Amino acid sequence: MNLHTKVHPNDLRQAINLYECCFSCLNRARMEMYRDNLDESERWMIEFQRCKKELDQLMEKKKLKDRMEKLVKDMQEQGYKVEIQVWKGRSEYAN
C-alpha cells in the first residue's frame, strides 16, 4: 500500500506505524491459531481492527482535505476570493 498518496504528509509517520501494527497483529493472530489458542488469536484480531480503524480515519481525513482544496480551487477559478482557514484545536480535522 502506498501510504504516501493516501494520507496527509503530516500523518504519514502515524499511518506507517498503524500499517505495521495491522500487519503484526495479523501475523500474531495467525500464529495463535496455529497454536490452537483461539482466545489469544481473537484478541489480536480485535487489536488489528482498532489499528485498521485508525488508519482508515487518517485516509478519510486526507480525502476530506483534498475535496476541500478542490472546492476552493474550483471557486477561485470562477472568480471567487476564497481560501481555506485551518483552526487548530478540538476539531479532528485540524492540522
PDB file of N, CA and C in Angstrom:
ATOM      1  N   MET A   1       0.860  -1.179   0.000  1.00  0.00           N
ATOM      2  CA  MET A   1       0.000   0.000   0.000  1.00  0.00           C
ATOM      3  C   MET A   1       0.899   1.233   0.000  1.00  0.00           C
ATOM      4  N   ASN A   2       0.599   2.162  -0.869  1.00  0.00           N
ATOM      5  CA  ASN A   2       1.370   3.393  -0.944  1.00  0.00           C
ATOM      6  C   ASN A   2       0.720   4.448  -0.046  1.00  0.00           C
ATOM      7  N   LEU A   3       1.139   4.489   1.193  1.00  0.00           N
ATOM      8  CA  LEU A   3       0.547   5.417   2.159  1.00  0.00           C
ATOM      9  C   LEU A   3       0.857   6.868   1.831  1.00  0.00           C
ATOM     10  N   HIS A   4       1.921   7.113   1.070  1.00  0.00           N
ATOM     11  CA  HIS A   4       2.308   8.489   0.750  1.00  0.00           C
ATOM     12  C   HIS A   4       1.200   9.242   0.022  1.00  0.00           C
ATOM     13  N   THR A   5       0.404   8.525  -0.753  1.00  0.00           N
ATOM     14  CA  THR A   5      -0.671   9.176  -1.506  1.00  0.00           C
ATOM     15  C   THR A   5      -2.016   9.075  -0.805  1.00  0.00           C
ATOM     16  N   LYS A   6      -2.109   8.268   0.220  1.00  0.00           N
ATOM     17  CA  LYS A   6      -3.400   8.023   0.869  1.00  0.00           C
ATOM     18  C   LYS A   6      -3.617   8.803   2.155  1.00  0.00           C
ATOM     19  N   VAL A   7      -2.542   9.363   2.728  1.00  0.00           N
ATOM     20  CA  VAL A   7      -2.666  10.146   3.956  1.00  0.00           C
ATOM     21  C   VAL A   7      -1.936  11.472   3.787  1.00  0.00           C
ATOM     22  N   HIS A   8      -2.306  12.426   4.608  1.00  0.00           N
ATOM     23  CA  HIS A   8      -1.655  13.731   4.604  1.00  0.00           C
ATOM     24  C   HIS A   8      -0.199  13.555   5.050  1.00  0.00           C
ATOM     25  N   PRO A   9       0.724  14.297   4.450  1.00  0.00           N
ATOM     26  CA  PRO A   9       2.137  14.161   4.839  1.00  0.00           C
ATOM     27  C   PRO A   9       2.387  14.303   6.340  1.00  0.00           C
ATOM     28  N   ASN A  10       1.615  15.131   7.005  1.00  0.00           N
ATOM     29  CA  ASN A  10       1.781  15.295   8.456  1.00  0.00           C
ATOM     30  C   ASN A  10       1.380  14.035   9.227  1.00  0.00           C
ATOM     31  N   ASP A  11       0.564  13.183   8.602  1.00  0.00           N
ATOM     32  CA  ASP A  11       0.077  11.971   9.252  1.00  0.00           C
ATOM     33  C   ASP A  11       0.827  10.713   8.801  1.00  0.00           C
ATOM     34  N   LEU A  12       1.834  10.883   7.960  1.00  0.00           N
ATOM     35  CA  LEU A  12       2.500   9.737   7.350  1.00  0.00           C
ATOM     36  C   LEU A  12       3.162   8.825   8.379  1.00  0.00           C
ATOM     37  N   ARG A  13       3.889   9.382   9.324  1.00  0.00           N
ATOM     38  CA  ARG A  13       4.580   8.560  10.329  1.00  0.00           C
ATOM     39  C   ARG A  13       3.568   7.734  11.120  1.00  0.00           C
ATOM     40  N   GLN A  14       2.477   8.357  11.540  1.00  0.00           N
ATOM     41  CA  GLN A  14       1.450   7.636  12.286  1.00  0.00           C
ATOM     42  C   GLN A  14       0.813   6.553  11.412  1.00  0.00           C
ATOM     43  N   ALA A  15       0.564   6.868  10.154  1.00  0.00           N
ATOM     44  CA  ALA A  15      -0.035   5.892   9.242  1.00  0.00           C
ATOM     45  C   ALA A  15       0.886   4.685   9.041  1.00  0.00           C
ATOM     46  N   ILE A  16       2.174   4.927   8.910  1.00  0.00           N
ATOM     47  CA  ILE A  16       3.133   3.831   8.754  1.00  0.00           C
ATOM     48  C   ILE A  16       3.126   2.957  10.007  1.00  0.00           C
ATOM     49  N   ASN A  17       3.123   3.584  11.163  1.00  0.00           N
ATOM     50  CA  ASN A  17       3.078   2.822  12.417  1.00  0.00           C
ATOM     51  C   ASN A  17       1.802   1.977  12.509  1.00  0.00           C
ATOM     52  N   LEU A  18       0.674   2.551  12.123  1.00  0.00           N
ATOM     53  CA  LEU A  18      -0.586   1.817  12.164  1.00  0.00           C
ATOM     54  C   LEU A  18      -0.597   0.668  11.156  1.00  0.00           C
ATOM     55  N   TYR A  19      -0.040   0.895   9.977  1.00  0.00           N
ATOM     56  CA  TYR A  19       0.037  -0.146   8.964  1.00  0.00           C
ATOM     57  C   TYR A  19       0.889  -1.314   9.470  1.00  0.00           C
ATOM     58  N   GLU A  20       2.021  -0.983  10.060  1.00  0.00           N
ATOM     59  CA  GLU A  20       2.894  -2.020  10.613  1.00  0.00           C
ATOM     60  C   GLU A  20       2.205  -2.751  11.767  1.00  0.00           C
ATOM     61  N   CYS A  21       1.436  -2.028  12.565  1.00  0.00           N
ATOM     62  CA  CYS A  21       0.673  -2.644  13.651  1.00  0.00           C
ATOM     63  C   CYS A  21      -0.343  -3.631  13.086  1.00  0.00           C
ATOM     64  N   CYS A  22      -1.052  -3.243  12.040  1.00  0.00           N
ATOM     65  CA  CYS A  22      -2.026  -4.139  11.404  1.00  0.00           C
ATOM     66  C   CYS A  22      -1.347  -5.418  10.933  1.00  0.00           C
ATOM     67  N   PHE A  23      -0.242  -5.263  10.245  1.00  0.00           N
ATOM     68  CA  PHE A  23       0.498  -6.410   9.728  1.00  0.00           C
ATOM     69  C   PHE A  23       0.945  -7.327  10.866  1.00  0.00           C
ATOM     70  N   SER A  24       1.487  -6.737  11.910  1.00  0.00           N
ATOM     71  CA  SER A  24       1.970  -7.505  13.055  1.00  0.00           C
ATOM     72  C   SER A  24       0.824  -8.237  13.758  1.00  0.00           C
ATOM     73  N   CYS A  25      -0.300  -7.566  13.933  1.00  0.00           N
ATOM     74  CA  CYS A  25      -1.452  -8.182  14.598  1.00  0.00           C
ATOM     75  C   CYS A  25      -1.969  -9.380  13.816  1.00  0.00           C
ATOM     76  N   LEU A  26      -2.014  -9.258  12.499  1.00  0.00           N
ATOM     77  CA  LEU A  26      -2.468 -10.386  11.687  1.00  0.00           C
ATOM     78  C   LEU A  26      -1.518 -11.572  11.811  1.00  0.00           C
ATOM     79  N   ASN A  27      -0.225 -11.290  11.815  1.00  0.00           N
ATOM     80  CA  ASN A  27       0.756 -12.360  11.985  1.00  0.00           C
ATOM     81  C   ASN A  27       0.599 -13.040  13.339  1.00  0.00           C
ATOM     82  N   ARG A  28       0.430 -12.240  14.377  1.00  0.00           N
ATOM     83  CA  ARG A  28       0.258 -12.813  15.727  1.00  0.00           C
ATOM     84  C   ARG A  28      -1.030 -13.623  15.821  1.00  0.00           C
ATOM     85  N   ALA A  29      -2.094 -13.128  15.219  1.00  0.00           N
ATOM     86  CA  ALA A  29      -3.366 -13.858  15.238  1.00  0.00           C
ATOM     87  C   ALA A  29      -3.203 -15.208  14.540  1.00  0.00           C
ATOM     88  N   ARG A  30      -2.531 -15.202  13.419  1.00  0.00           N
ATOM     89  CA  ARG A  30      -2.304 -16.447  12.690  1.00  0.00           C
ATOM     90  C   ARG A  30      -1.448 -17.422  13.503  1.00  0.00           C
ATOM     91  N   MET A  31      -0.412 -16.887  14.136  1.00  0.00           N
ATOM     92  CA  MET A  31       0.462 -17.719  14.952  1.00  0.00           C
ATOM     93  C   MET A  31      -0.329 -18.369  16.093  1.00  0.00           C
ATOM     94  N   GLU A  32      -1.207 -17.599  16.730  1.00  0.00           N
ATOM     95  CA  GLU A  32      -2.005 -18.135  17.827  1.00  0.00           C
ATOM     96  C   GLU A  32      -3.005 -19.177  17.327  1.00  0.00           C
ATOM     97  N   MET A  33      -3.502 -19.009  16.114  1.00  0.00           N
ATOM     98  CA  MET A  33      -4.389 -20.015  15.530  1.00  0.00           C
ATOM     99  C   MET A  33      -3.649 -21.335  15.368  1.00  0.00           C
ATOM    100  N   TYR A  34      -2.411 -21.274  14.882  1.00  0.00           N
ATOM    101  CA  TYR A  34      -1.609 -22.495  14.733  1.00  0.00           C
ATOM    102  C   TYR A  34      -1.392 -23.185  16.075  1.00  0.00           C
ATOM    103  N   ARG A  35      -1.348 -22.413  17.133  1.00  0.00           N
ATOM    104  CA  ARG A  35      -1.157 -22.959  18.485  1.00  0.00           C
ATOM    105  C   ARG A  35      -2.475 -23.380  19.125  1.00  0.00           C
ATOM    106  N   ASP A  36      -3.573 -23.299  18.386  1.00  0.00           N
ATOM    107  CA  ASP A  36      -4.920 -23.618  18.885  1.00  0.00           C
ATOM    108  C   ASP A  36      -5.317 -22.750  20.074  1.00  0.00           C
ATOM    109  N   ASN A  37      -4.869 -21.522  20.079  1.00  0.00           N
ATOM    110  CA  ASN A  37      -5.209 -20.581  21.137  1.00  0.00           C
ATOM    111  C   ASN A  37      -6.168 -19.541  20.550  1.00  0.00           C
ATOM    112  N   LEU A  38      -7.436 -19.909  20.454  1.00  0.00           N
ATOM    113  CA  LEU A  38      -8.424 -19.073  19.783  1.00  0.00           C
ATOM    114  C   LEU A  38      -8.688 -17.757  20.502  1.00  0.00           C
ATOM    115  N   ASP A  39      -8.678 -17.779  21.817  1.00  0.00           N
ATOM    116  CA  ASP A  39      -8.937 -16.543  22.567  1.00  0.00           C
ATOM    117  C   ASP A  39      -7.838 -15.508  22.307  1.00  0.00           C
ATOM    118  N   GLU A  40      -6.606 -15.960  22.319  1.00  0.00           N
ATOM    119  CA  GLU A  40      -5.494 -15.038  22.067  1.00  0.00           C
ATOM    120  C   GLU A  40      -5.509 -14.564  20.614  1.00  0.00           C
ATOM    121  N   SER A  41      -5.862 -15.443  19.707  1.00  0.00           N
ATOM    122  CA  SER A  41      -5.979 -15.050  18.299  1.00  0.00           C
ATOM    123  C   SER A  41      -7.052 -13.977  18.129  1.00  0.00           C
ATOM    124  N   GLU A  42      -8.168 -14.179  18.814  1.00  0.00           N
ATOM    125  CA  GLU A  42      -9.249 -13.188  18.745  1.00  0.00           C
ATOM    126  C   GLU A  42      -8.796 -11.840  19.313  1.00  0.00           C
ATOM    127  N   ARG A  43      -8.032 -11.867  20.387  1.00  0.00           N
ATOM    128  CA  ARG A  43      -7.524 -10.621  20.979  1.00  0.00           C
ATOM    129  C   ARG A  43      -6.678  -9.863  19.956  1.00  0.00           C
ATOM    130  N   TRP A  44      -5.855 -10.580  19.197  1.00  0.00           N
ATOM    131  CA  TRP A  44      -5.017  -9.928  18.190  1.00  0.00           C
ATOM    132  C   TRP A  44      -5.845  -9.414  17.019  1.00  0.00           C
ATOM    133  N   MET A  45      -6.925 -10.097  16.699  1.00  0.00           N
ATOM    134  CA  MET A  45      -7.802  -9.611  15.635  1.00  0.00           C
ATOM    135  C   MET A  45      -8.529  -8.336  16.056  1.00  0.00           C
ATOM    136  N   ILE A  46      -8.902  -8.257  17.310  1.00  0.00           N
ATOM    137  CA  ILE A  46      -9.533  -7.030  17.820  1.00  0.00           C
ATOM    138  C   ILE A  46      -8.539  -5.878  17.758  1.00  0.00           C
ATOM    139  N   GLU A  47      -7.302  -6.142  18.108  1.00  0.00           N
ATOM    140  CA  GLU A  47      -6.269  -5.101  18.026  1.00  0.00           C
ATOM    141  C   GLU A  47      -6.033  -4.691  16.575  1.00  0.00           C
ATOM    142  N   PHE A  48      -6.064  -5.667  15.659  1.00  0.00           N
ATOM    143  CA  PHE A  48      -5.950  -5.344  14.237  1.00  0.00           C
ATOM    144  C   PHE A  48      -7.070  -4.395  13.816  1.00  0.00           C
ATOM    145  N   GLN A  49      -8.295  -4.702  14.220  1.00  0.00           N
ATOM    146  CA  GLN A  49      -9.430  -3.868  13.847  1.00  0.00           C
ATOM    147  C   GLN A  49      -9.297  -2.450  14.397  1.00  0.00           C
ATOM    148  N   ARG A  50      -8.749  -2.316  15.593  1.00  0.00           N
ATOM    149  CA  ARG A  50      -8.546  -0.982  16.169  1.00  0.00           C
ATOM    150  C   ARG A  50      -7.535  -0.195  15.330  1.00  0.00           C
ATOM    151  N   CYS A  51      -6.416  -0.826  14.999  1.00  0.00           N
ATOM    152  CA  CYS A  51      -5.389  -0.151  14.195  1.00  0.00           C
ATOM    153  C   CYS A  51      -5.916   0.184  12.804  1.00  0.00           C
ATOM    154  N   LYS A  52      -6.659  -0.755  12.210  1.00  0.00           N
ATOM    155  CA  LYS A  52      -7.209  -0.538  10.871  1.00  0.00           C
ATOM    156  C   LYS A  52      -8.203   0.619  10.877  1.00  0.00           C
ATOM    157  N   LYS A  53      -9.013   0.714  11.923  1.00  0.00           N
ATOM    158  CA  LYS A  53      -9.982   1.811  12.021  1.00  0.00           C
ATOM    159  C   LYS A  53      -9.263   3.158  12.086  1.00  0.00           C
ATOM    160  N   GLU A  54      -8.197   3.244  12.871  1.00  0.00           N
ATOM    161  CA  GLU A  54      -7.438   4.493  12.971  1.00  0.00           C
ATOM    162  C   GLU A  54      -6.778   4.833  11.637  1.00  0.00           C
ATOM    163  N   LEU A  55      -6.270   3.822  10.940  1.00  0.00           N
ATOM    164  CA  LEU A  55      -5.665   4.051   9.627  1.00  0.00           C
ATOM    165  C   LEU A  55      -6.717   4.540   8.633  1.00  0.00           C
ATOM    166  N   ASP A  56      -7.894   3.934   8.655  1.00  0.00           N
ATOM    167  CA  ASP A  56      -8.999   4.374   7.795  1.00  0.00           C
ATOM    168  C   ASP A  56      -9.371   5.831   8.073  1.00  0.00           C
ATOM    169  N   GLN A  57      -9.356   6.218   9.340  1.00  0.00           N
ATOM    170  CA  GLN A  57      -9.686   7.598   9.705  1.00  0.00           C
ATOM    171  C   GLN A  57      -8.666   8.573   9.128  1.00  0.00           C
ATOM    172  N   LEU A  58      -7.392   8.210   9.139  1.00  0.00           N
ATOM    173  CA  LEU A  58      -6.365   9.073   8.556  1.00  0.00           C
ATOM    174  C   LEU A  58      -6.553   9.200   7.040  1.00  0.00           C
ATOM    175  N   MET A  59      -6.929   8.096   6.396  1.00  0.00           N
ATOM    176  CA  MET A  59      -7.154   8.154   4.948  1.00  0.00           C
ATOM    177  C   MET A  59      -8.397   8.986   4.619  1.00  0.00           C
ATOM    178  N   GLU A  60      -9.429   8.863   5.434  1.00  0.00           N
ATOM    179  CA  GLU A  60     -10.640   9.658   5.221  1.00  0.00           C
ATOM    180  C   GLU A  60     -10.354  11.148   5.443  1.00  0.00           C
ATOM    181  N   LYS A  61      -9.517  11.448   6.419  1.00  0.00           N
ATOM    182  CA  LYS A  61      -9.127  12.829   6.700  1.00  0.00           C
ATOM    183  C   LYS A  61      -8.445  13.438   5.467  1.00  0.00           C
ATOM    184  N   LYS A  62      -7.588  12.666   4.806  1.00  0.00           N
ATOM    185  CA  LYS A  62      -6.896  13.148   3.593  1.00  0.00           C
ATOM    186  C   LYS A  62      -7.898  13.378   2.471  1.00  0.00           C
ATOM    187  N   LYS A  63      -8.861  12.462   2.304  1.00  0.00           N
ATOM    188  CA  LYS A  63      -9.876  12.628   1.260  1.00  0.00           C
ATOM    189  C   LYS A  63     -10.679  13.902   1.476  1.00  0.00           C
ATOM    190  N   LEU A  64     -11.053  14.158   2.723  1.00  0.00           N
ATOM    191  CA  LEU A  64     -11.817  15.364   3.035  1.00  0.00           C
ATOM    192  C   LEU A  64     -11.005  16.615   2.726  1.00  0.00           C
ATOM    193  N   LYS A  65      -9.748  16.599   3.127  1.00  0.00           N
ATOM    194  CA  LYS A  65      -8.879  17.754   2.859  1.00  0.00           C
ATOM    195  C   LYS A  65      -8.716  17.976   1.352  1.00  0.00           C
ATOM    196  N   ASP A  66      -8.536  16.901   0.605  1.00  0.00           N
ATOM    197  CA  ASP A  66      -8.410  17.015  -0.848  1.00  0.00           C
ATOM    198  C   ASP A  66      -9.682  17.571  -1.475  1.00  0.00           C
ATOM    199  N   ARG A  67     -10.856  17.130  -0.984  1.00  0.00           N
ATOM    200  CA  ARG A  67     -12.123  17.659  -1.508  1.00  0.00           C
ATOM    201  C   ARG A  67     -12.270  19.151  -1.209  1.00  0.00           C
ATOM    202  N   MET A  68     -11.869  19.557   0.006  1.00  0.00           N
ATOM    203  CA  MET A  68     -11.952  20.983   0.356  1.00  0.00           C
ATOM    204  C   MET A  68     -11.022  21.810  -0.539  1.00  0.00           C
ATOM    205  N   GLU A  69      -9.806  21.318  -0.767  1.00  0.00           N
ATOM    206  CA  GLU A  69      -8.858  22.042  -1.606  1.00  0.00           C
ATOM    207  C   GLU A  69      -9.366  22.145  -3.042  1.00  0.00           C
ATOM    208  N   LYS A  70      -9.987  21.090  -3.555  1.00  0.00           N
ATOM    209  CA  LYS A  70     -10.545  21.133  -4.912  1.00  0.00           C
ATOM    210  C   LYS A  70     -11.688  22.131  -4.994  1.00  0.00           C
ATOM    211  N   LEU A  71     -12.540  22.150  -3.977  1.00  0.00           N
ATOM    212  CA  LEU A  71     -13.652  23.101  -3.961  1.00  0.00           C
ATOM    213  C   LEU A  71     -13.131  24.533  -3.979  1.00  0.00           C
ATOM    214  N   VAL A  72     -12.131  24.814  -3.166  1.00  0.00           N
ATOM    215  CA  VAL A  72     -11.552  26.162  -3.126  1.00  0.00           C
ATOM    216  C   VAL A  72     -10.949  26.516  -4.484  1.00  0.00           C
ATOM    217  N   LYS A  73     -10.224  25.578  -5.078  1.00  0.00           N
ATOM    218  CA  LYS A  73      -9.609  25.835  -6.392  1.00  0.00           C
ATOM    219  C   LYS A  73     -10.669  26.109  -7.451  1.00  0.00           C
ATOM    220  N   ASP A  74     -11.740  25.290  -7.453  1.00  0.00           N
ATOM    221  CA  ASP A  74     -12.824  25.498  -8.428  1.00  0.00           C
ATOM    222  C   ASP A  74     -13.470  26.872  -8.250  1.00  0.00           C
ATOM    223  N   MET A  75     -13.691  27.256  -6.999  1.00  0.00           N
ATOM    224  CA  MET A  75     -14.313  28.558  -6.748  1.00  0.00           C
ATOM    225  C   MET A  75     -13.381  29.698  -7.153  1.00  0.00           C
ATOM    226  N   GLN A  76     -12.086  29.540  -6.907  1.00  0.00           N
ATOM    227  CA  GLN A  76     -11.132  30.561  -7.307  1.00  0.00           C
ATOM    228  C   GLN A  76     -11.100  30.704  -8.829  1.00  0.00           C
ATOM    229  N   GLU A  77     -11.187  29.589  -9.537  1.00  0.00           N
ATOM    230  CA  GLU A  77     -11.216  29.632 -10.999  1.00  0.00           C
ATOM    231  C   GLU A  77     -12.468  30.333 -11.519  1.00  0.00           C
ATOM    232  N   GLN A  78     -13.534  30.328 -10.737  1.00  0.00           N
ATOM    233  CA  GLN A  78     -14.769  31.014 -11.119  1.00  0.00           C
ATOM    234  C   GLN A  78     -14.752  32.477 -10.701  1.00  0.00           C
ATOM    235  N   GLY A  79     -13.654  32.917 -10.086  1.00  0.00           N
ATOM    236  CA  GLY A  79     -13.517  34.318  -9.737  1.00  0.00           C
ATOM    237  C   GLY A  79     -13.826  34.663  -8.289  1.00  0.00           C
ATOM    238  N   TYR A  80     -14.153  33.695  -7.475  1.00  0.00           N
ATOM    239  CA  TYR A  80     -14.414  33.956  -6.064  1.00  0.00           C
ATOM    240  C   TYR A  80     -13.094  34.042  -5.312  1.00  0.00           C
ATOM    241  N   LYS A  81     -13.064  34.936  -4.337  1.00  0.00           N
ATOM    242  CA  LYS A  81     -11.880  35.055  -3.495  1.00  0.00           C
ATOM    243  C   LYS A  81     -12.126  34.256  -2.222  1.00  0.00           C
ATOM    244  N   VAL A  82     -11.631  33.029  -2.225  1.00  0.00           N
ATOM    245  CA  VAL A  82     -11.801  32.140  -1.077  1.00  0.00           C
ATOM    246  C   VAL A  82     -10.469  31.514  -0.726  1.00  0.00           C
ATOM    247  N   GLU A  83     -10.370  31.102   0.520  1.00  0.00           N
ATOM    248  CA  GLU A  83      -9.182  30.387   0.966  1.00  0.00           C
ATOM    249  C   GLU A  83      -9.582  29.462   2.111  1.00  0.00           C
ATOM    250  N   ILE A  84      -8.745  28.488   2.369  1.00  0.00           N
ATOM    251  CA  ILE A  84      -9.005  27.559   3.465  1.00  0.00           C
ATOM    252  C   ILE A  84      -8.382  28.107   4.729  1.00  0.00           C
ATOM    253  N   GLN A  85      -9.160  28.134   5.788  1.00  0.00           N
ATOM    254  CA  GLN A  85      -8.648  28.503   7.094  1.00  0.00           C
ATOM    255  C   GLN A  85      -8.682  27.266   7.966  1.00  0.00           C
ATOM    256  N   VAL A  86      -7.572  26.988   8.606  1.00  0.00           N
ATOM    257  CA  VAL A  86      -7.495  25.828   9.483  1.00  0.00           C
ATOM    258  C   VAL A  86      -7.479  26.326  10.915  1.00  0.00           C
ATOM    259  N   TRP A  87      -8.391  25.802  11.701  1.00  0.00           N
ATOM    260  CA  TRP A  87      -8.430  26.126  13.127  1.00  0.00           C
ATOM    261  C   TRP A  87      -7.764  25.012  13.879  1.00  0.00           C
ATOM    262  N   LYS A  88      -6.804  25.351  14.644  1.00  0.00           N
ATOM    263  CA  LYS A  88      -6.155  24.333  15.486  1.00  0.00           C
ATOM    264  C   LYS A  88      -6.906  24.283  16.794  1.00  0.00           C
ATOM    265  N   GLY A  89      -7.217  23.081  17.213  1.00  0.00           N
ATOM    266  CA  GLY A  89      -7.965  22.956  18.447  1.00  0.00           C
ATOM    267  C   GLY A  89      -8.611  21.606  18.556  1.00  0.00           C
ATOM    268  N   ARG A  90      -9.851  21.587  18.931  1.00  0.00           N
ATOM    269  CA  ARG A  90     -10.543  20.341  19.228  1.00  0.00           C
ATOM    270  C   ARG A  90     -11.012  19.572  18.006  1.00  0.00           C
ATOM    271  N   SER A  91     -11.090  20.207  16.858  1.00  0.00           N
ATOM    272  CA  SER A  91     -11.564  19.527  15.680  1.00  0.00           C
ATOM    273  C   SER A  91     -10.618  18.412  15.264  1.00  0.00           C
ATOM    274  N   GLU A  92     -11.163  17.253  14.890  1.00  0.00           N
ATOM    275  CA  GLU A  92     -10.314  16.142  14.486  1.00  0.00           C
ATOM    276  C   GLU A  92      -9.695  16.372  13.115  1.00  0.00           C
ATOM    277  N   TYR A  93     -10.177  17.354  12.374  1.00  0.00           N
ATOM    278  CA  TYR A  93      -9.646  17.613  11.037  1.00  0.00           C
ATOM    279  C   TYR A  93      -8.649  18.764  11.019  1.00  0.00           C
ATOM    280  N   ALA A  94      -8.376  19.372  12.160  1.00  0.00           N
ATOM    281  CA  ALA A  94      -7.388  20.447  12.212  1.00  0.00           C
ATOM    282  C   ALA A  94      -5.996  19.863  12.065  1.00  0.00           C
ATOM    283  N   ASN A  95      -5.134  20.595  11.365  1.00  0.00           N
ATOM    284  CA  ASN A  95      -3.743  20.152  11.194  1.00  0.00           C
ATOM    285  C   ASN A  95      -2.846  20.864  12.174  1.00  0.00           C
TER     286      ASN A  95
END
